[in-house]
PDB file of C-alpha atoms in Angstrom:
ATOM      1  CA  UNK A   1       6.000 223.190  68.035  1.00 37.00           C
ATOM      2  CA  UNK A   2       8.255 222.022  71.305  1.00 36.00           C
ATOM      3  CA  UNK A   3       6.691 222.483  74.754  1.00 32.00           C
ATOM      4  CA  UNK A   4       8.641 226.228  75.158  1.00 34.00           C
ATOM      5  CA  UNK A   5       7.189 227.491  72.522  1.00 35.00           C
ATOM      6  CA  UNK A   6       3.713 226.079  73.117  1.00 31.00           C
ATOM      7  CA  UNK A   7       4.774 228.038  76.664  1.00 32.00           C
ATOM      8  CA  UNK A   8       5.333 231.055  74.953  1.00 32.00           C
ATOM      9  CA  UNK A   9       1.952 230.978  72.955  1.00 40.00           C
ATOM     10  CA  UNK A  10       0.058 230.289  75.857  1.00 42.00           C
ATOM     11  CA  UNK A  11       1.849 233.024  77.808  1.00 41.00           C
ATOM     12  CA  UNK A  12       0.891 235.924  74.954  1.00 50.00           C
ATOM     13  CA  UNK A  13      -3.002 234.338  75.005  1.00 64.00           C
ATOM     14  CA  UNK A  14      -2.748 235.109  78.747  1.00 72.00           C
ATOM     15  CA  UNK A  15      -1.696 238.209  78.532  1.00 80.00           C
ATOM     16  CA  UNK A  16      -4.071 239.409  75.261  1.00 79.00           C
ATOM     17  CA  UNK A  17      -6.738 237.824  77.933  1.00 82.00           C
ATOM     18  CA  UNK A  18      -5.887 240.081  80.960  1.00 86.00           C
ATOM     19  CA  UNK A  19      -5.382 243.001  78.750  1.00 87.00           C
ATOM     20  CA  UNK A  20      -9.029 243.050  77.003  1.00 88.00           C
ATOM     21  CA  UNK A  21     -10.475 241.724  80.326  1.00 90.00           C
ATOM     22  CA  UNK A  22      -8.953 244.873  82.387  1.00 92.00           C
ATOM     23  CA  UNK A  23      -9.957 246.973  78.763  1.00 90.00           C
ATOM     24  CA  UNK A  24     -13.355 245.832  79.359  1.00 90.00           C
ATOM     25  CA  UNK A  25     -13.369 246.269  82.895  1.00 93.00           C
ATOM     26  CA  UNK A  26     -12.258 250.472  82.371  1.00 91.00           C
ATOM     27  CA  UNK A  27     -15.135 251.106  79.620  1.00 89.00           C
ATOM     28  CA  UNK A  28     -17.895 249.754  82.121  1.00 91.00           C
ATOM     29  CA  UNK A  29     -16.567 251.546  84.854  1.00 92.00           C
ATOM     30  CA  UNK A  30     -17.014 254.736  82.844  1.00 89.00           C
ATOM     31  CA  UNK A  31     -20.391 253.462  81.127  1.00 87.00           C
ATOM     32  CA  UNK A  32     -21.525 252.804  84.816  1.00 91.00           C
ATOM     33  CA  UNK A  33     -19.626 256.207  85.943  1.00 91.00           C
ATOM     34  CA  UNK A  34     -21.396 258.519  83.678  1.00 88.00           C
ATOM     35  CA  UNK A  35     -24.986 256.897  83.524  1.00 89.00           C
ATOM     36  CA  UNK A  36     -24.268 257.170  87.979  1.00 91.00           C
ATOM     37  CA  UNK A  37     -23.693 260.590  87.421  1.00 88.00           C
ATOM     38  CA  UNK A  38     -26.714 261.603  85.490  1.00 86.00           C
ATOM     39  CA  UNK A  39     -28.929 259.449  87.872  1.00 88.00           C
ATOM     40  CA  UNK A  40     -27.347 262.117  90.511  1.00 89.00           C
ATOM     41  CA  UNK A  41     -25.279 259.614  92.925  1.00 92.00           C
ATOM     42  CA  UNK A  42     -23.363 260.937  95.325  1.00 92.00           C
ATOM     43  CA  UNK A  43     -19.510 259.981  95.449  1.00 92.00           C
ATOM     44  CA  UNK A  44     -20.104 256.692  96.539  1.00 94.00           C
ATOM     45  CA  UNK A  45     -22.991 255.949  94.488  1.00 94.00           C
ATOM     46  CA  UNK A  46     -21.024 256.603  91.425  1.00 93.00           C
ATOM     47  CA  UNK A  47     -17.772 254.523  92.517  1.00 95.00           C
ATOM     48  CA  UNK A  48     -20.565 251.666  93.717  1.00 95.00           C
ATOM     49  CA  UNK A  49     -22.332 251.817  90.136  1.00 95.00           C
ATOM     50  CA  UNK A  50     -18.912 251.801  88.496  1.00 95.00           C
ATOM     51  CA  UNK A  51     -17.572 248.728  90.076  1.00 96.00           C
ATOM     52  CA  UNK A  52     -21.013 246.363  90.017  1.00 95.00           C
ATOM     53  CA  UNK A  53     -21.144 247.736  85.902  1.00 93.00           C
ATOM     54  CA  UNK A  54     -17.527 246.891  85.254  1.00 94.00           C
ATOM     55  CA  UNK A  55     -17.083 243.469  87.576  1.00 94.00           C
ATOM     56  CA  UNK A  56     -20.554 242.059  87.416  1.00 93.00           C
ATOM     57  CA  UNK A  57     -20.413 240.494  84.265  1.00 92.00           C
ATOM     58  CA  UNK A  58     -17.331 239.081  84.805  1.00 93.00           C
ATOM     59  CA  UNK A  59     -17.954 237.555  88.330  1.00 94.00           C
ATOM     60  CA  UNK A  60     -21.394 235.542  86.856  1.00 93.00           C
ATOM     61  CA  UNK A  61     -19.118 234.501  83.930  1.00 93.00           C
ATOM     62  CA  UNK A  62     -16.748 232.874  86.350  1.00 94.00           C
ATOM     63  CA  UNK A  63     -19.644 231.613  88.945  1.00 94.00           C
ATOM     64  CA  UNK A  64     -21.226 230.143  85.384  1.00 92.00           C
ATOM     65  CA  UNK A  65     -17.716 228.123  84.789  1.00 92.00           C
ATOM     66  CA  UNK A  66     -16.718 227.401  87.645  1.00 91.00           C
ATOM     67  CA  UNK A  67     -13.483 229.875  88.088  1.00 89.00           C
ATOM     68  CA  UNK A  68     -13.966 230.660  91.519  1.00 89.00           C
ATOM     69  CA  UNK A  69     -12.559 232.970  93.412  1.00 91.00           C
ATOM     70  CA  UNK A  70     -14.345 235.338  90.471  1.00 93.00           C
ATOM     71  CA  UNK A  71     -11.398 237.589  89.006  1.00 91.00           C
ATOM     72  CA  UNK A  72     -13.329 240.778  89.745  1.00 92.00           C
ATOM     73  CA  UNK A  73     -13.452 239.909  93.561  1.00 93.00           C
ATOM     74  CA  UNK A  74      -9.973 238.140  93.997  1.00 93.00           C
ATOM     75  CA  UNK A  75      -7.512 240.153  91.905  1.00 93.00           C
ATOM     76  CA  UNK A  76      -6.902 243.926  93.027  1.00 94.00           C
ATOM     77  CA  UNK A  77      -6.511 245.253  89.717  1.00 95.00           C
ATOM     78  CA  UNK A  78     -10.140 245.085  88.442  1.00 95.00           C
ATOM     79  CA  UNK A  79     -11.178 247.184  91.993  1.00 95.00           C
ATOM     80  CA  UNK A  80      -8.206 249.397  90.634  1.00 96.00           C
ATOM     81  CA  UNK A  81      -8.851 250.380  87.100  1.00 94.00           C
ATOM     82  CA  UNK A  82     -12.650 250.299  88.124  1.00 95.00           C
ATOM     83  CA  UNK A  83     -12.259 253.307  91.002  1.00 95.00           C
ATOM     84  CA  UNK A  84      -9.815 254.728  88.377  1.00 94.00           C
ATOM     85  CA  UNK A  85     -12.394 254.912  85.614  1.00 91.00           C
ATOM     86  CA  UNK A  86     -15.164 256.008  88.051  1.00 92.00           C
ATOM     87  CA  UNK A  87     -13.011 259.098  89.517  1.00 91.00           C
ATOM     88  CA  UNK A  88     -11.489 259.628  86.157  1.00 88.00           C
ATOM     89  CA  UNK A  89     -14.917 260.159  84.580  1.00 87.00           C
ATOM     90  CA  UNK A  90     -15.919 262.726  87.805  1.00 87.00           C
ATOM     91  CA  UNK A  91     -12.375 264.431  87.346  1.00 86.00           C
ATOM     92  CA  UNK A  92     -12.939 264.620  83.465  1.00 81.00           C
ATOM     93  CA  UNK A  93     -16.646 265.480  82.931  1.00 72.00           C
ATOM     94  CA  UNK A  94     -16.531 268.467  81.046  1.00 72.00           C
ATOM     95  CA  UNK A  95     -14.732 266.242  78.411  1.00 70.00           C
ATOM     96  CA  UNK A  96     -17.188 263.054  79.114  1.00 68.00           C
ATOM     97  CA  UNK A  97     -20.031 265.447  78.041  1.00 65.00           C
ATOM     98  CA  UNK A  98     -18.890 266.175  75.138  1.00 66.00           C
ATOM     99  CA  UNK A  99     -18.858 262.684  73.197  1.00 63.00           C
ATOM    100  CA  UNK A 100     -21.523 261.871  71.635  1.00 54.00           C
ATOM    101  CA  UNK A 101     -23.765 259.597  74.050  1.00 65.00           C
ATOM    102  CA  UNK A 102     -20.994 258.596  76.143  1.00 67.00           C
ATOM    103  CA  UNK A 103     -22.555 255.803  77.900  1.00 71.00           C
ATOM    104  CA  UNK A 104     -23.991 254.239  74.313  1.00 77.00           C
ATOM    105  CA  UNK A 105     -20.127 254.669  73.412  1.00 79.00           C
ATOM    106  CA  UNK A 106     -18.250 252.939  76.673  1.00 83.00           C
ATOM    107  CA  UNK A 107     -21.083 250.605  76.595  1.00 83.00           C
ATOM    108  CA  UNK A 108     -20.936 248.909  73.159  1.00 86.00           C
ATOM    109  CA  UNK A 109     -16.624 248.771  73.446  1.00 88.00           C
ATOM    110  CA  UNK A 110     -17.547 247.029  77.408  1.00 89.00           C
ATOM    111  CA  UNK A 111     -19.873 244.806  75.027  1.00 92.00           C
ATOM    112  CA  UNK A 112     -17.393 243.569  72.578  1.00 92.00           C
ATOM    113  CA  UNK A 113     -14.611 243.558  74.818  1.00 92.00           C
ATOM    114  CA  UNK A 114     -16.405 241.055  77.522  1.00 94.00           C
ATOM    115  CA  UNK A 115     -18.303 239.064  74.904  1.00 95.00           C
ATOM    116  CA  UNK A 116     -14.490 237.990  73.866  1.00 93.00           C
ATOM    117  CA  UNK A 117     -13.381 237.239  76.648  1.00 93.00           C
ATOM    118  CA  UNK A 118     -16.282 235.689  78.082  1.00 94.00           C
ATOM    119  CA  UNK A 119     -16.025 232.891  75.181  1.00 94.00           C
ATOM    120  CA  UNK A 120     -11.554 232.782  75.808  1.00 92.00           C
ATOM    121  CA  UNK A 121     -12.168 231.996  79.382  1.00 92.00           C
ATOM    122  CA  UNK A 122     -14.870 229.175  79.047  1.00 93.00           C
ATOM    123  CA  UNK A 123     -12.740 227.188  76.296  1.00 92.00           C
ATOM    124  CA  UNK A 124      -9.461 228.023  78.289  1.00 89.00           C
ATOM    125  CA  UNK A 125     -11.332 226.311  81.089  1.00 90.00           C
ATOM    126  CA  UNK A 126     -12.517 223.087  78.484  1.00 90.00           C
ATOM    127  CA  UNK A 127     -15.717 223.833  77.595  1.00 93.00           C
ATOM    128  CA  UNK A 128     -17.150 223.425  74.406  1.00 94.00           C
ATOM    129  CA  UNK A 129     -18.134 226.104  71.872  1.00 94.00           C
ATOM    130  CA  UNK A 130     -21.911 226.419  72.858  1.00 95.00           C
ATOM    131  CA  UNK A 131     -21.027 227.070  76.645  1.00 95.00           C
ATOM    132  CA  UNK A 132     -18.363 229.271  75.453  1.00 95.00           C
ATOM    133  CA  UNK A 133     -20.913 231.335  73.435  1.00 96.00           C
ATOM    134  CA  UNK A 134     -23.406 231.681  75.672  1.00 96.00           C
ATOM    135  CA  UNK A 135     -20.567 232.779  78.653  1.00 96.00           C
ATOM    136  CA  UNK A 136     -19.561 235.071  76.086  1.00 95.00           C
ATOM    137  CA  UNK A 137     -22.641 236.857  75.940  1.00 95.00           C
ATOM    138  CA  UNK A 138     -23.556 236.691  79.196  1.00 94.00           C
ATOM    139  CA  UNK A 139     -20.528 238.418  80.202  1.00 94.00           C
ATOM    140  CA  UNK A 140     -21.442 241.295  77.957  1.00 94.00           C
ATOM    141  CA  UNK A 141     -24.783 241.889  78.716  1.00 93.00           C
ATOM    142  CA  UNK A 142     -24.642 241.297  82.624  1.00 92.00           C
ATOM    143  CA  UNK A 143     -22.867 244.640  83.776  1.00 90.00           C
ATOM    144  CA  UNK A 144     -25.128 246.493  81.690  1.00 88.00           C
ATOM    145  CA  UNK A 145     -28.563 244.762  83.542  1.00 91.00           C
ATOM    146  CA  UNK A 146     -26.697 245.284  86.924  1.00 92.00           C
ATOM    147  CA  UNK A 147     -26.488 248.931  85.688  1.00 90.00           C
ATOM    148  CA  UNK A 148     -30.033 249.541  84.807  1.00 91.00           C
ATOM    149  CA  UNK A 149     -30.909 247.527  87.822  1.00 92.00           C
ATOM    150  CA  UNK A 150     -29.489 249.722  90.531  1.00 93.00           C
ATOM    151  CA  UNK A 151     -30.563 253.280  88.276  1.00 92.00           C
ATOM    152  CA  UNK A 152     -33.985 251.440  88.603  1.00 91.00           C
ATOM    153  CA  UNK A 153     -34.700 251.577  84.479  1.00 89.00           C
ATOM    154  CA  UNK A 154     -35.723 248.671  82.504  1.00 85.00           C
ATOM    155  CA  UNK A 155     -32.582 246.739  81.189  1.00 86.00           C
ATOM    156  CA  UNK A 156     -31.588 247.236  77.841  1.00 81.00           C
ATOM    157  CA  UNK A 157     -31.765 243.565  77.008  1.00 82.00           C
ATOM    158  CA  UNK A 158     -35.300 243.500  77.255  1.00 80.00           C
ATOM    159  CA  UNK A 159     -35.878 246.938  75.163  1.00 78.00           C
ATOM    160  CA  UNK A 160     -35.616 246.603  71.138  1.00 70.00           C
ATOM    161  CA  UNK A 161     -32.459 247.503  70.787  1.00 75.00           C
ATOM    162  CA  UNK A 162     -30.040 245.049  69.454  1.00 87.00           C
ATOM    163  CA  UNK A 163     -27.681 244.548  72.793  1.00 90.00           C
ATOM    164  CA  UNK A 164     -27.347 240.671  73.319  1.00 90.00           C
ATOM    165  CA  UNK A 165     -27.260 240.102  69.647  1.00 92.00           C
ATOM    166  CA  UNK A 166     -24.514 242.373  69.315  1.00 94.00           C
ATOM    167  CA  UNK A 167     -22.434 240.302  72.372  1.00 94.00           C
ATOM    168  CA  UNK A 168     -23.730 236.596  71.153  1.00 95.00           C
ATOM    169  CA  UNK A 169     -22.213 237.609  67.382  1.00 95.00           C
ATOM    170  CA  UNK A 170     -18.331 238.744  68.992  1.00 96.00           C
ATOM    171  CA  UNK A 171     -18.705 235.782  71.175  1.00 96.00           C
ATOM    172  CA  UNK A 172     -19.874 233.568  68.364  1.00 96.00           C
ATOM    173  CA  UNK A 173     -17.011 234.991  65.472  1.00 96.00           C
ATOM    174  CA  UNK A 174     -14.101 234.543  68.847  1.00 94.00           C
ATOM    175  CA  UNK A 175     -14.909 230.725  69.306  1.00 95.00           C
ATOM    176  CA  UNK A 176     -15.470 230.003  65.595  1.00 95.00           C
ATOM    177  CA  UNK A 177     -12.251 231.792  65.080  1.00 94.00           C
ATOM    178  CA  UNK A 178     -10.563 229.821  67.738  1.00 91.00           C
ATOM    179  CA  UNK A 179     -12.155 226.558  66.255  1.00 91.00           C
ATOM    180  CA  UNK A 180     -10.999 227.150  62.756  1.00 92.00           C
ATOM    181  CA  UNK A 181      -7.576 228.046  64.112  1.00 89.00           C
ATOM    182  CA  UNK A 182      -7.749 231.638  63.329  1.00 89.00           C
ATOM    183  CA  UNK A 183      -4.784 233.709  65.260  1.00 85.00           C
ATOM    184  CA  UNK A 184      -6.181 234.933  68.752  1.00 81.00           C
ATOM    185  CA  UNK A 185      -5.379 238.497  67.694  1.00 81.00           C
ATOM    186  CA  UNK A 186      -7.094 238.456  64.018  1.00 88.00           C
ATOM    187  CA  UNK A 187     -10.020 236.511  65.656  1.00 90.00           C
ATOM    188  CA  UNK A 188     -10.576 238.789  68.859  1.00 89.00           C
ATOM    189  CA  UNK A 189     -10.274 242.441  66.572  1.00 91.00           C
ATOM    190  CA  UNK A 190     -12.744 240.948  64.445  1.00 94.00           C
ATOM    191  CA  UNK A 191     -15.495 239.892  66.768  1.00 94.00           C
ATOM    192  CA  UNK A 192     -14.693 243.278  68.731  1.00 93.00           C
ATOM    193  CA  UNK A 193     -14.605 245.157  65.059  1.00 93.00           C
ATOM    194  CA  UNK A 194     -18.270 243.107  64.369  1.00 95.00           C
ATOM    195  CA  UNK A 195     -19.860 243.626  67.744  1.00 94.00           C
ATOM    196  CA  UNK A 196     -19.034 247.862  67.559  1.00 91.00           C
ATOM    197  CA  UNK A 197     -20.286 247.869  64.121  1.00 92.00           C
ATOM    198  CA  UNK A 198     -23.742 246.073  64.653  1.00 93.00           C
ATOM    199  CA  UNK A 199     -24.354 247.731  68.217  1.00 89.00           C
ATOM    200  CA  UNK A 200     -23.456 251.388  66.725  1.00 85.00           C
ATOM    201  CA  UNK A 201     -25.404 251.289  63.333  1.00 88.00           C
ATOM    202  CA  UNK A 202     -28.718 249.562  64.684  1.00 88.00           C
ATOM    203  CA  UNK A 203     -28.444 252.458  66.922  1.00 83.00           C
ATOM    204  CA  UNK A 204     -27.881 254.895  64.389  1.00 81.00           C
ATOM    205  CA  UNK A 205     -30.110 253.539  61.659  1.00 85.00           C
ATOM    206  CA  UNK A 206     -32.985 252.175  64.178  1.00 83.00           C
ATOM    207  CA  UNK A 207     -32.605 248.586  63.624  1.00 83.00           C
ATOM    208  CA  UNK A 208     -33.876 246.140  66.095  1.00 81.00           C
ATOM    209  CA  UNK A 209     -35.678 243.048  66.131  1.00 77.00           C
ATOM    210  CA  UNK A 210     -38.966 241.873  65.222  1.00 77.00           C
ATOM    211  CA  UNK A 211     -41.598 242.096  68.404  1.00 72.00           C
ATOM    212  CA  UNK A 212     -44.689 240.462  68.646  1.00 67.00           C
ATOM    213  CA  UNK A 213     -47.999 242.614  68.244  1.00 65.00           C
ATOM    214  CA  UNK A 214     -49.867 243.284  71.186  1.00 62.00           C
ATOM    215  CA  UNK A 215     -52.944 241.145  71.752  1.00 60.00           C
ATOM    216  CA  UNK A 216     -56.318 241.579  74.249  1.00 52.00           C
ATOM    217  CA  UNK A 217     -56.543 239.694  77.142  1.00 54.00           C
ATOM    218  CA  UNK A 218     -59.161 237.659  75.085  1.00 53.00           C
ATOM    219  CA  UNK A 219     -56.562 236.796  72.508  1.00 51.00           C
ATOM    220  CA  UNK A 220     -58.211 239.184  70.049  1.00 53.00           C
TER     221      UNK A 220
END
């Protein structure tokens, strides 16, 4: 492969990149939107959720690696399709209501979306496949603490339902993929395709992790 091609490759990887980043920024905007809205936010409450949901996970990835300015903060199109999401979701409600769960929904495609490109950005920036994985699912799971955070309700990473799992597996198939020198579309629809599946049926079928039984102060 001669340098213009290698160009050419790296060029479409950018742009897949930008494309599920700004993908994952809209569905956390509206995850952040609609969970605002039944909290009972005013305007600005709403657009203020939206915008910490959709851009917080992405601004700790890039304080974690290093990328700093953070994209959420220095490039005008993540404010953009974050206020669009938020007043899209007020303007649309009526429809919003009627999917099943809607935050559940925006939430897990945020998940999958940011747990990929959480992992692409740390081993575009060099690191190896353990930093990448753990980015990966940091990215995934921070908007959605930031977003029980500010409603003031415990964080669905520390409930039982399978959440950071969910991210650590699309981050974990997206570097393996990228290791093994699986194409950067097969790779990325599969860990998104993976992370859905496991985050939607442990909902629907009640699966979650193991937890620890509850012992006495005495250790009884």
């Amino acid at each position: 492969m001669d340098i213009s091609q290698l160009a050419l490759a790296g060029l479409g990887d950018h742009r897949l990149f930008t494309f599920l980043d700004l993908a994952g920024t809209f569905a956390f905007a509206i995850s952040g939107a609609v969970a605002a809205r039944h909290g009972g936010l005013d305007l600005f409450g709403i657009a203020f959720v939206a915008f910490t949901v959709a851009c917080g996970g992405g601004v700790l990835r890039d304080l974690c690696i290093g990328a700093v300015p953070p994209a959420g903060l220095a490039d005008w199109r993540y404010l953009a399709v974050a206020m669009a999401a938020a007043f899209l979701t007020i303007a649309a409600n009526p429809l919003v209501v009627r999917l099943a769960h809607p935050v559940v929904l925006f939430d897990s495609v945020g998940l999958g979306l940011f747990a990929v490109t959480g992992a692409q950005k740390a081993m575009i920036l060099g690191h190896n496949s353990e930093v990448a994985v753990l980015v990966g699912m940091l990215t995934a799971v921070g908007g959605g603490v930031a977003r029980d955070v500010l409603l003031n309700r415990v964080p669905v990473i520390l409930q039982r339902e399978i959440y950071a799992l969910a991210a650590l597996v699309a981050a974990g198939i997206e570097v393996a993929g990228s290791r093994l020198g699986w194409t950067s579309s097969w790779r990325t629809w599969a860990a998104l395709g993976a992370c859905f599946a496991l985050r939607y049926l442990s909902l629907h079928y009640g699966w979650h992790l193991p937890r620890l039984s509850r012992q006495d102060p005495a250790g009884r």
